[in-house]
PDB file of C-alpha atoms in Angstrom:
ATOM      1  CA  UNK A   1      66.708  62.742 117.071  1.00 40.00           C
ATOM      2  CA  UNK A   2      65.085  66.135 117.516  1.00 38.00           C
ATOM      3  CA  UNK A   3      61.377  66.880 117.415  1.00 46.00           C
ATOM      4  CA  UNK A   4      61.607  70.617 117.036  1.00 41.00           C
ATOM      5  CA  UNK A   5      60.392  73.530 114.962  1.00 37.00           C
ATOM      6  CA  UNK A   6      60.983  71.424 111.837  1.00 51.00           C
ATOM      7  CA  UNK A   7      57.846  69.496 112.742  1.00 62.00           C
ATOM      8  CA  UNK A   8      54.958  70.624 110.515  1.00 65.00           C
ATOM      9  CA  UNK A   9      53.072  73.199 112.592  1.00 58.00           C
ATOM     10  CA  UNK A  10      49.489  73.363 111.416  1.00 58.00           C
ATOM     11  CA  UNK A  11      48.726  69.684 111.033  1.00 63.00           C
ATOM     12  CA  UNK A  12      50.373  68.766 114.328  1.00 61.00           C
ATOM     13  CA  UNK A  13      48.704  71.604 116.250  1.00 57.00           C
ATOM     14  CA  UNK A  14      45.320  70.368 115.070  1.00 60.00           C
ATOM     15  CA  UNK A  15      46.283  66.838 116.028  1.00 64.00           C
ATOM     16  CA  UNK A  16      47.541  67.880 119.447  1.00 57.00           C
ATOM     17  CA  UNK A  17      44.355  69.787 120.113  1.00 56.00           C
ATOM     18  CA  UNK A  18      42.158  66.822 119.139  1.00 52.00           C
ATOM     19  CA  UNK A  19      40.656  65.170 122.196  1.00 45.00           C
ATOM     20  CA  UNK A  20      41.093  61.843 120.481  1.00 49.00           C
ATOM     21  CA  UNK A  21      41.782  59.697 123.544  1.00 49.00           C
ATOM     22  CA  UNK A  22      38.402  58.824 124.978  1.00 48.00           C
ATOM     23  CA  UNK A  23      38.207  57.801 128.681  1.00 45.00           C
ATOM     24  CA  UNK A  24      37.967  54.059 128.036  1.00 46.00           C
ATOM     25  CA  UNK A  25      40.949  54.025 125.693  1.00 49.00           C
ATOM     26  CA  UNK A  26      42.944  56.349 127.952  1.00 47.00           C
ATOM     27  CA  UNK A  27      42.308  54.124 130.970  1.00 46.00           C
ATOM     28  CA  UNK A  28      43.327  51.025 129.036  1.00 46.00           C
ATOM     29  CA  UNK A  29      46.496  52.722 127.845  1.00 49.00           C
ATOM     30  CA  UNK A  30      47.652  53.801 131.297  1.00 45.00           C
ATOM     31  CA  UNK A  31      46.835  50.391 132.771  1.00 44.00           C
ATOM     32  CA  UNK A  32      49.157  48.688 130.292  1.00 43.00           C
ATOM     33  CA  UNK A  33      52.033  51.158 130.505  1.00 42.00           C
ATOM     34  CA  UNK A  34      54.982  49.819 132.485  1.00 30.00           C
ATOM     35  CA  UNK A  35      58.662  50.582 132.807  1.00 33.00           C
ATOM     36  CA  UNK A  36      60.117  50.583 129.288  1.00 33.00           C
ATOM     37  CA  UNK A  37      63.409  49.102 128.250  1.00 25.00           C
ATOM     38  CA  UNK A  38      64.800  52.581 127.713  1.00 24.00           C
ATOM     39  CA  UNK A  39      67.542  54.140 129.750  1.00 25.00           C
ATOM     40  CA  UNK A  40      67.831  57.877 130.242  1.00 30.00           C
ATOM     41  CA  UNK A  41      71.382  57.562 131.532  1.00 31.00           C
ATOM     42  CA  UNK A  42      74.335  58.619 129.346  1.00 31.00           C
ATOM     43  CA  UNK A  43      75.554  55.734 127.199  1.00 26.00           C
ATOM     44  CA  UNK A  44      78.555  55.010 125.060  1.00 29.00           C
ATOM     45  CA  UNK A  45      78.900  57.046 121.889  1.00 27.00           C
ATOM     46  CA  UNK A  46      79.290  53.782 120.018  1.00 30.00           C
ATOM     47  CA  UNK A  47      75.566  53.225 120.547  1.00 32.00           C
ATOM     48  CA  UNK A  48      72.774  55.132 118.881  1.00 32.00           C
ATOM     49  CA  UNK A  49      71.644  58.215 120.826  1.00 33.00           C
ATOM     50  CA  UNK A  50      68.277  59.770 120.078  1.00 37.00           C
ATOM     51  CA  UNK A  51      66.757  62.879 121.619  1.00 36.00           C
ATOM     52  CA  UNK A  52      63.150  63.977 121.748  1.00 39.00           C
ATOM     53  CA  UNK A  53      62.592  67.680 122.129  1.00 36.00           C
ATOM     54  CA  UNK A  54      60.301  70.369 120.806  1.00 40.00           C
ATOM     55  CA  UNK A  55      59.526  74.070 120.896  1.00 37.00           C
ATOM     56  CA  UNK A  56      56.307  75.240 122.449  1.00 33.00           C
ATOM     57  CA  UNK A  57      54.962  76.812 119.282  1.00 34.00           C
ATOM     58  CA  UNK A  58      53.870  73.406 117.998  1.00 41.00           C
ATOM     59  CA  UNK A  59      51.404  73.188 120.863  1.00 38.00           C
ATOM     60  CA  UNK A  60      50.488  76.680 122.001  1.00 29.00           C
ATOM     61  CA  UNK A  61      48.635  79.362 120.079  1.00 32.00           C
ATOM     62  CA  UNK A  62      48.293  82.831 121.529  1.00 37.00           C
ATOM     63  CA  UNK A  63      48.953  86.454 120.697  1.00 36.00           C
ATOM     64  CA  UNK A  64      52.242  87.350 119.014  1.00 37.00           C
ATOM     65  CA  UNK A  65      54.285  89.064 121.711  1.00 41.00           C
ATOM     66  CA  UNK A  66      53.558  86.577 124.446  1.00 44.00           C
ATOM     67  CA  UNK A  67      54.156  83.749 121.997  1.00 38.00           C
ATOM     68  CA  UNK A  68      57.693  84.929 121.182  1.00 43.00           C
ATOM     69  CA  UNK A  69      58.581  85.327 124.844  1.00 48.00           C
ATOM     70  CA  UNK A  70      57.246  81.914 125.804  1.00 46.00           C
ATOM     71  CA  UNK A  71      58.939  80.325 122.805  1.00 39.00           C
ATOM     72  CA  UNK A  72      62.365  81.610 123.836  1.00 44.00           C
ATOM     73  CA  UNK A  73      61.883  80.470 127.420  1.00 49.00           C
ATOM     74  CA  UNK A  74      60.734  77.043 126.353  1.00 44.00           C
ATOM     75  CA  UNK A  75      63.641  76.603 123.962  1.00 38.00           C
ATOM     76  CA  UNK A  76      66.104  77.219 126.789  1.00 42.00           C
ATOM     77  CA  UNK A  77      64.314  74.815 129.111  1.00 42.00           C
ATOM     78  CA  UNK A  78      64.166  72.018 126.563  1.00 37.00           C
ATOM     79  CA  UNK A  79      67.848  72.292 125.738  1.00 33.00           C
ATOM     80  CA  UNK A  80      68.570  71.715 129.430  1.00 36.00           C
ATOM     81  CA  UNK A  81      66.332  68.689 129.859  1.00 36.00           C
ATOM     82  CA  UNK A  82      66.775  66.641 126.702  1.00 35.00           C
ATOM     83  CA  UNK A  83      66.310  62.962 127.402  1.00 37.00           C
ATOM     84  CA  UNK A  84      68.762  60.470 125.879  1.00 40.00           C
ATOM     85  CA  UNK A  85      67.896  56.829 125.379  1.00 45.00           C
ATOM     86  CA  UNK A  86      69.526  53.851 123.721  1.00 47.00           C
ATOM     87  CA  UNK A  87      68.166  52.501 120.464  1.00 59.00           C
ATOM     88  CA  UNK A  88      66.512  49.203 121.362  1.00 60.00           C
ATOM     89  CA  UNK A  89      66.631  47.496 117.977  1.00 67.00           C
ATOM     90  CA  UNK A  90      69.667  46.159 116.112  1.00 73.00           C
ATOM     91  CA  UNK A  91      71.639  48.896 114.400  1.00 79.00           C
ATOM     92  CA  UNK A  92      73.158  46.723 111.661  1.00 88.00           C
ATOM     93  CA  UNK A  93      71.956  43.779 109.627  1.00 92.00           C
ATOM     94  CA  UNK A  94      75.058  41.892 110.736  1.00 90.00           C
ATOM     95  CA  UNK A  95      73.742  42.083 114.312  1.00 89.00           C
ATOM     96  CA  UNK A  96      71.025  39.645 113.230  1.00 89.00           C
ATOM     97  CA  UNK A  97      72.277  37.660 110.232  1.00 89.00           C
ATOM     98  CA  UNK A  98      75.704  36.333 109.322  1.00 89.00           C
ATOM     99  CA  UNK A  99      75.950  38.590 106.300  1.00 89.00           C
ATOM    100  CA  UNK A 100      79.185  36.957 105.126  1.00 91.00           C
ATOM    101  CA  UNK A 101      77.149  33.839 104.319  1.00 89.00           C
ATOM    102  CA  UNK A 102      74.490  35.638 102.268  1.00 92.00           C
ATOM    103  CA  UNK A 103      76.222  36.141  98.874  1.00 92.00           C
ATOM    104  CA  UNK A 104      75.431  32.545  97.880  1.00 92.00           C
ATOM    105  CA  UNK A 105      71.797  32.801  98.956  1.00 94.00           C
ATOM    106  CA  UNK A 106      68.904  33.810  96.720  1.00 95.00           C
ATOM    107  CA  UNK A 107      66.497  36.599  97.637  1.00 95.00           C
ATOM    108  CA  UNK A 108      63.828  33.979  98.393  1.00 95.00           C
ATOM    109  CA  UNK A 109      66.165  32.099 100.731  1.00 95.00           C
ATOM    110  CA  UNK A 110      67.168  35.307 102.508  1.00 95.00           C
ATOM    111  CA  UNK A 111      63.533  36.361 102.885  1.00 96.00           C
ATOM    112  CA  UNK A 112      62.644  32.945 104.319  1.00 95.00           C
ATOM    113  CA  UNK A 113      65.553  33.117 106.747  1.00 93.00           C
ATOM    114  CA  UNK A 114      64.475  36.588 107.900  1.00 95.00           C
ATOM    115  CA  UNK A 115      60.853  35.646 108.483  1.00 95.00           C
ATOM    116  CA  UNK A 116      61.756  32.345 110.148  1.00 94.00           C
ATOM    117  CA  UNK A 117      64.178  34.085 112.495  1.00 92.00           C
ATOM    118  CA  UNK A 118      61.511  36.522 113.707  1.00 93.00           C
ATOM    119  CA  UNK A 119      58.620  34.066 113.754  1.00 92.00           C
ATOM    120  CA  UNK A 120      57.368  33.479 117.279  1.00 85.00           C
ATOM    121  CA  UNK A 121      59.595  36.127 118.864  1.00 89.00           C
ATOM    122  CA  UNK A 122      57.799  38.277 121.402  1.00 89.00           C
ATOM    123  CA  UNK A 123      57.347  41.965 120.522  1.00 91.00           C
ATOM    124  CA  UNK A 124      59.499  41.668 117.394  1.00 94.00           C
ATOM    125  CA  UNK A 125      58.298  41.412 113.799  1.00 95.00           C
ATOM    126  CA  UNK A 126      60.120  40.812 110.538  1.00 96.00           C
ATOM    127  CA  UNK A 127      58.915  42.273 107.237  1.00 96.00           C
ATOM    128  CA  UNK A 128      60.285  41.809 103.719  1.00 97.00           C
ATOM    129  CA  UNK A 129      59.889  43.985 100.632  1.00 96.00           C
ATOM    130  CA  UNK A 130      61.724  44.195  97.337  1.00 96.00           C
ATOM    131  CA  UNK A 131      64.851  46.294  97.038  1.00 96.00           C
ATOM    132  CA  UNK A 132      63.322  49.078  94.959  1.00 96.00           C
ATOM    133  CA  UNK A 133      60.492  49.655  97.436  1.00 96.00           C
ATOM    134  CA  UNK A 134      62.946  49.680 100.318  1.00 96.00           C
ATOM    135  CA  UNK A 135      65.113  52.329  98.703  1.00 97.00           C
ATOM    136  CA  UNK A 136      61.997  54.356  97.854  1.00 97.00           C
ATOM    137  CA  UNK A 137      60.826  54.119 101.468  1.00 97.00           C
ATOM    138  CA  UNK A 138      64.122  55.447 102.796  1.00 97.00           C
ATOM    139  CA  UNK A 139      64.280  58.245 100.225  1.00 97.00           C
ATOM    140  CA  UNK A 140      60.765  59.448 100.999  1.00 97.00           C
ATOM    141  CA  UNK A 141      61.348  59.225 104.751  1.00 97.00           C
ATOM    142  CA  UNK A 142      64.480  61.374 104.443  1.00 96.00           C
ATOM    143  CA  UNK A 143      62.455  64.020 102.572  1.00 96.00           C
ATOM    144  CA  UNK A 144      59.476  63.911 104.945  1.00 97.00           C
ATOM    145  CA  UNK A 145      60.570  62.569 108.336  1.00 93.00           C
ATOM    146  CA  UNK A 146      57.416  63.229 110.393  1.00 92.00           C
ATOM    147  CA  UNK A 147      54.005  61.598 110.438  1.00 95.00           C
ATOM    148  CA  UNK A 148      51.165  60.478 112.700  1.00 95.00           C
ATOM    149  CA  UNK A 149      49.212  57.244 113.156  1.00 96.00           C
ATOM    150  CA  UNK A 150      46.055  56.498 115.182  1.00 95.00           C
ATOM    151  CA  UNK A 151      45.678  53.415 117.388  1.00 94.00           C
ATOM    152  CA  UNK A 152      42.088  52.309 117.983  1.00 94.00           C
ATOM    153  CA  UNK A 153      40.958  50.774 121.269  1.00 90.00           C
ATOM    154  CA  UNK A 154      37.373  50.126 122.181  1.00 86.00           C
ATOM    155  CA  UNK A 155      35.309  53.142 121.191  1.00 85.00           C
ATOM    156  CA  UNK A 156      38.218  55.562 121.066  1.00 90.00           C
ATOM    157  CA  UNK A 157      41.696  56.076 119.703  1.00 93.00           C
ATOM    158  CA  UNK A 158      44.995  57.689 120.582  1.00 92.00           C
ATOM    159  CA  UNK A 159      47.661  59.145 118.322  1.00 94.00           C
ATOM    160  CA  UNK A 160      51.265  58.185 117.659  1.00 94.00           C
ATOM    161  CA  UNK A 161      53.855  60.578 116.237  1.00 92.00           C
ATOM    162  CA  UNK A 162      56.770  59.183 114.218  1.00 92.00           C
ATOM    163  CA  UNK A 163      60.073  60.578 113.058  1.00 87.00           C
ATOM    164  CA  UNK A 164      62.578  59.083 110.669  1.00 92.00           C
ATOM    165  CA  UNK A 165      66.206  59.198 111.721  1.00 89.00           C
ATOM    166  CA  UNK A 166      68.885  58.759 109.084  1.00 89.00           C
ATOM    167  CA  UNK A 167      70.156  56.497 107.824  1.00 91.00           C
ATOM    168  CA  UNK A 168      67.390  53.926 108.342  1.00 93.00           C
ATOM    169  CA  UNK A 169      65.329  54.136 111.545  1.00 93.00           C
ATOM    170  CA  UNK A 170      61.830  55.224 112.525  1.00 94.00           C
ATOM    171  CA  UNK A 171      60.968  56.116 116.108  1.00 90.00           C
ATOM    172  CA  UNK A 172      57.314  56.151 117.224  1.00 91.00           C
ATOM    173  CA  UNK A 173      56.129  57.809 120.434  1.00 90.00           C
ATOM    174  CA  UNK A 174      52.795  58.485 122.098  1.00 86.00           C
ATOM    175  CA  UNK A 175      51.468  61.879 121.064  1.00 87.00           C
ATOM    176  CA  UNK A 176      49.813  62.357 124.470  1.00 84.00           C
ATOM    177  CA  UNK A 177      53.267  62.098 126.099  1.00 84.00           C
ATOM    178  CA  UNK A 178      54.683  64.476 123.521  1.00 75.00           C
ATOM    179  CA  UNK A 179      51.952  66.993 124.278  1.00 79.00           C
ATOM    180  CA  UNK A 180      52.600  66.838 128.034  1.00 83.00           C
ATOM    181  CA  UNK A 181      56.393  67.065 127.796  1.00 79.00           C
ATOM    182  CA  UNK A 182      58.165  66.620 124.441  1.00 71.00           C
ATOM    183  CA  UNK A 183      61.566  66.247 126.058  1.00 73.00           C
ATOM    184  CA  UNK A 184      60.414  63.327 128.193  1.00 78.00           C
ATOM    185  CA  UNK A 185      58.344  61.461 125.598  1.00 77.00           C
ATOM    186  CA  UNK A 186      59.435  57.836 125.455  1.00 84.00           C
ATOM    187  CA  UNK A 187      59.310  55.621 122.356  1.00 87.00           C
ATOM    188  CA  UNK A 188      56.812  52.793 122.025  1.00 91.00           C
ATOM    189  CA  UNK A 189      58.421  51.086 119.070  1.00 93.00           C
ATOM    190  CA  UNK A 190      61.167  51.396 116.494  1.00 93.00           C
ATOM    191  CA  UNK A 191      61.336  50.318 112.869  1.00 95.00           C
ATOM    192  CA  UNK A 192      64.658  49.436 111.258  1.00 95.00           C
ATOM    193  CA  UNK A 193      65.003  49.340 107.466  1.00 97.00           C
ATOM    194  CA  UNK A 194      68.001  47.359 106.206  1.00 96.00           C
ATOM    195  CA  UNK A 195      68.682  47.999 102.522  1.00 95.00           C
ATOM    196  CA  UNK A 196      72.105  46.332 102.497  1.00 95.00           C
ATOM    197  CA  UNK A 197      70.906  43.741  99.965  1.00 96.00           C
ATOM    198  CA  UNK A 198      68.637  45.997  97.921  1.00 95.00           C
ATOM    199  CA  UNK A 199      70.972  46.156  94.927  1.00 94.00           C
ATOM    200  CA  UNK A 200      72.616  42.742  94.999  1.00 95.00           C
ATOM    201  CA  UNK A 201      69.597  40.618  95.995  1.00 96.00           C
ATOM    202  CA  UNK A 202      66.667  42.956  95.326  1.00 96.00           C
ATOM    203  CA  UNK A 203      65.391  42.539  98.886  1.00 97.00           C
ATOM    204  CA  UNK A 204      64.940  44.950 101.817  1.00 97.00           C
ATOM    205  CA  UNK A 205      64.602  43.579 105.333  1.00 97.00           C
ATOM    206  CA  UNK A 206      62.599  45.462 107.976  1.00 97.00           C
ATOM    207  CA  UNK A 207      62.280  44.866 111.684  1.00 96.00           C
ATOM    208  CA  UNK A 208      59.730  46.280 114.118  1.00 95.00           C
ATOM    209  CA  UNK A 209      60.734  46.301 117.812  1.00 94.00           C
ATOM    210  CA  UNK A 210      57.955  46.994 120.320  1.00 93.00           C
ATOM    211  CA  UNK A 211      59.882  48.356 123.282  1.00 90.00           C
ATOM    212  CA  UNK A 212      57.175  49.610 125.626  1.00 85.00           C
ATOM    213  CA  UNK A 213      54.257  47.578 126.983  1.00 80.00           C
ATOM    214  CA  UNK A 214      52.009  50.586 126.631  1.00 82.00           C
ATOM    215  CA  UNK A 215      51.401  49.268 123.108  1.00 88.00           C
ATOM    216  CA  UNK A 216      50.098  45.772 122.364  1.00 91.00           C
ATOM    217  CA  UNK A 217      51.974  43.444 120.035  1.00 92.00           C
ATOM    218  CA  UNK A 218      49.264  43.391 117.369  1.00 91.00           C
ATOM    219  CA  UNK A 219      48.853  47.176 117.615  1.00 93.00           C
ATOM    220  CA  UNK A 220      52.566  47.665 117.093  1.00 93.00           C
ATOM    221  CA  UNK A 221      52.566  45.454 114.022  1.00 94.00           C
ATOM    222  CA  UNK A 222      49.599  47.326 112.539  1.00 94.00           C
ATOM    223  CA  UNK A 223      51.324  50.651 113.235  1.00 95.00           C
ATOM    224  CA  UNK A 224      54.427  49.430 111.458  1.00 95.00           C
ATOM    225  CA  UNK A 225      52.494  48.211 108.420  1.00 96.00           C
ATOM    226  CA  UNK A 226      50.374  51.372 108.238  1.00 96.00           C
ATOM    227  CA  UNK A 227      53.375  53.665 108.480  1.00 97.00           C
ATOM    228  CA  UNK A 228      55.236  51.771 105.757  1.00 97.00           C
ATOM    229  CA  UNK A 229      52.208  51.793 103.467  1.00 96.00           C
ATOM    230  CA  UNK A 230      51.653  55.511 104.010  1.00 97.00           C
ATOM    231  CA  UNK A 231      55.254  56.283 103.085  1.00 98.00           C
ATOM    232  CA  UNK A 232      55.097  54.125  99.973  1.00 97.00           C
ATOM    233  CA  UNK A 233      51.859  55.819  98.886  1.00 96.00           C
ATOM    234  CA  UNK A 234      53.403  59.112 100.076  1.00 97.00           C
ATOM    235  CA  UNK A 235      50.600  61.571  99.260  1.00 96.00           C
ATOM    236  CA  UNK A 236      49.423  62.006 102.862  1.00 96.00           C
ATOM    237  CA  UNK A 237      52.960  61.984 104.275  1.00 97.00           C
ATOM    238  CA  UNK A 238      54.103  64.608 101.782  1.00 97.00           C
ATOM    239  CA  UNK A 239      51.108  66.816 102.535  1.00 96.00           C
ATOM    240  CA  UNK A 240      51.627  66.534 106.297  1.00 95.00           C
ATOM    241  CA  UNK A 241      55.265  67.614 105.992  1.00 96.00           C
ATOM    242  CA  UNK A 242      55.173  70.062 103.080  1.00 95.00           C
ATOM    243  CA  UNK A 243      51.584  71.395 102.997  1.00 94.00           C
ATOM    244  CA  UNK A 244      50.290  70.981 106.557  1.00 94.00           C
ATOM    245  CA  UNK A 245      47.428  73.460 106.022  1.00 93.00           C
ATOM    246  CA  UNK A 246      45.911  71.030 103.532  1.00 94.00           C
ATOM    247  CA  UNK A 247      46.234  67.925 105.728  1.00 95.00           C
ATOM    248  CA  UNK A 248      42.823  66.915 107.151  1.00 95.00           C
ATOM    249  CA  UNK A 249      43.457  65.046 110.411  1.00 94.00           C
ATOM    250  CA  UNK A 250      39.810  64.041 110.879  1.00 94.00           C
ATOM    251  CA  UNK A 251      39.545  62.518 107.417  1.00 94.00           C
ATOM    252  CA  UNK A 252      42.855  60.737 107.879  1.00 95.00           C
ATOM    253  CA  UNK A 253      41.729  59.162 111.174  1.00 94.00           C
ATOM    254  CA  UNK A 254      38.363  58.209 109.696  1.00 93.00           C
ATOM    255  CA  UNK A 255      40.040  56.387 106.839  1.00 92.00           C
ATOM    256  CA  UNK A 256      42.380  54.542 109.189  1.00 94.00           C
ATOM    257  CA  UNK A 257      39.520  53.461 111.450  1.00 91.00           C
ATOM    258  CA  UNK A 258      37.738  51.788 108.543  1.00 86.00           C
ATOM    259  CA  UNK A 259      40.827  49.691 107.791  1.00 87.00           C
ATOM    260  CA  UNK A 260      41.973  49.004 111.386  1.00 88.00           C
ATOM    261  CA  UNK A 261      39.904  45.862 111.950  1.00 80.00           C
ATOM    262  CA  UNK A 262      40.164  44.439 108.443  1.00 73.00           C
TER     263      UNK A 262
END
């Protein structure tokens, strides 16, 4: 996956420049961050490889000539230091369920099996939606792959940046890490959307894997739900990707804060 010049400029620049992480929240975040389950070593091509990178123009604003020079230098540096990591979640539905046994099951039975399987598992959550919504989610994510989400702690908040990777995965990383070094930003959680049964059983199965202890379990679940809801509603996501000048970060965060503790 590449976080590059395709990322909507204006909205993200405003978000990056927001001093949204207050001291108390920042301290709490760094206290909980530990070694993730992610490897930066080369892995087999049979596994999913993702890459975080970016060009400096999403973060730096200055006069035109110097901007172009710095942009070119940064592009060369980021190509050299891209960081590869293995996808932590299951890549296929058959990695979780015995799909050969599902044809005789109803959508209700499959949904119950999915939720029961994930119930009580640490840092893993199962979600179910109907087939039409699942297909709509994937279609909208392919059109508009980037978005942001705030996480509220104490009196402050910090921001998460997400990117959709075809065919059916979301990767979410800490925006503070992205701002410091896009190429080294590590994921906090992944969301897998399995639409294998969308047509035959009218059910889509989703899985959220929290893969870094820098994010709490309940925070990760809320992030997953909020991101899914935003893509299904789509107005804000579309504006962020297609009309970034019109996207109001402050209003977006304010609205999310009101709903965070509901």
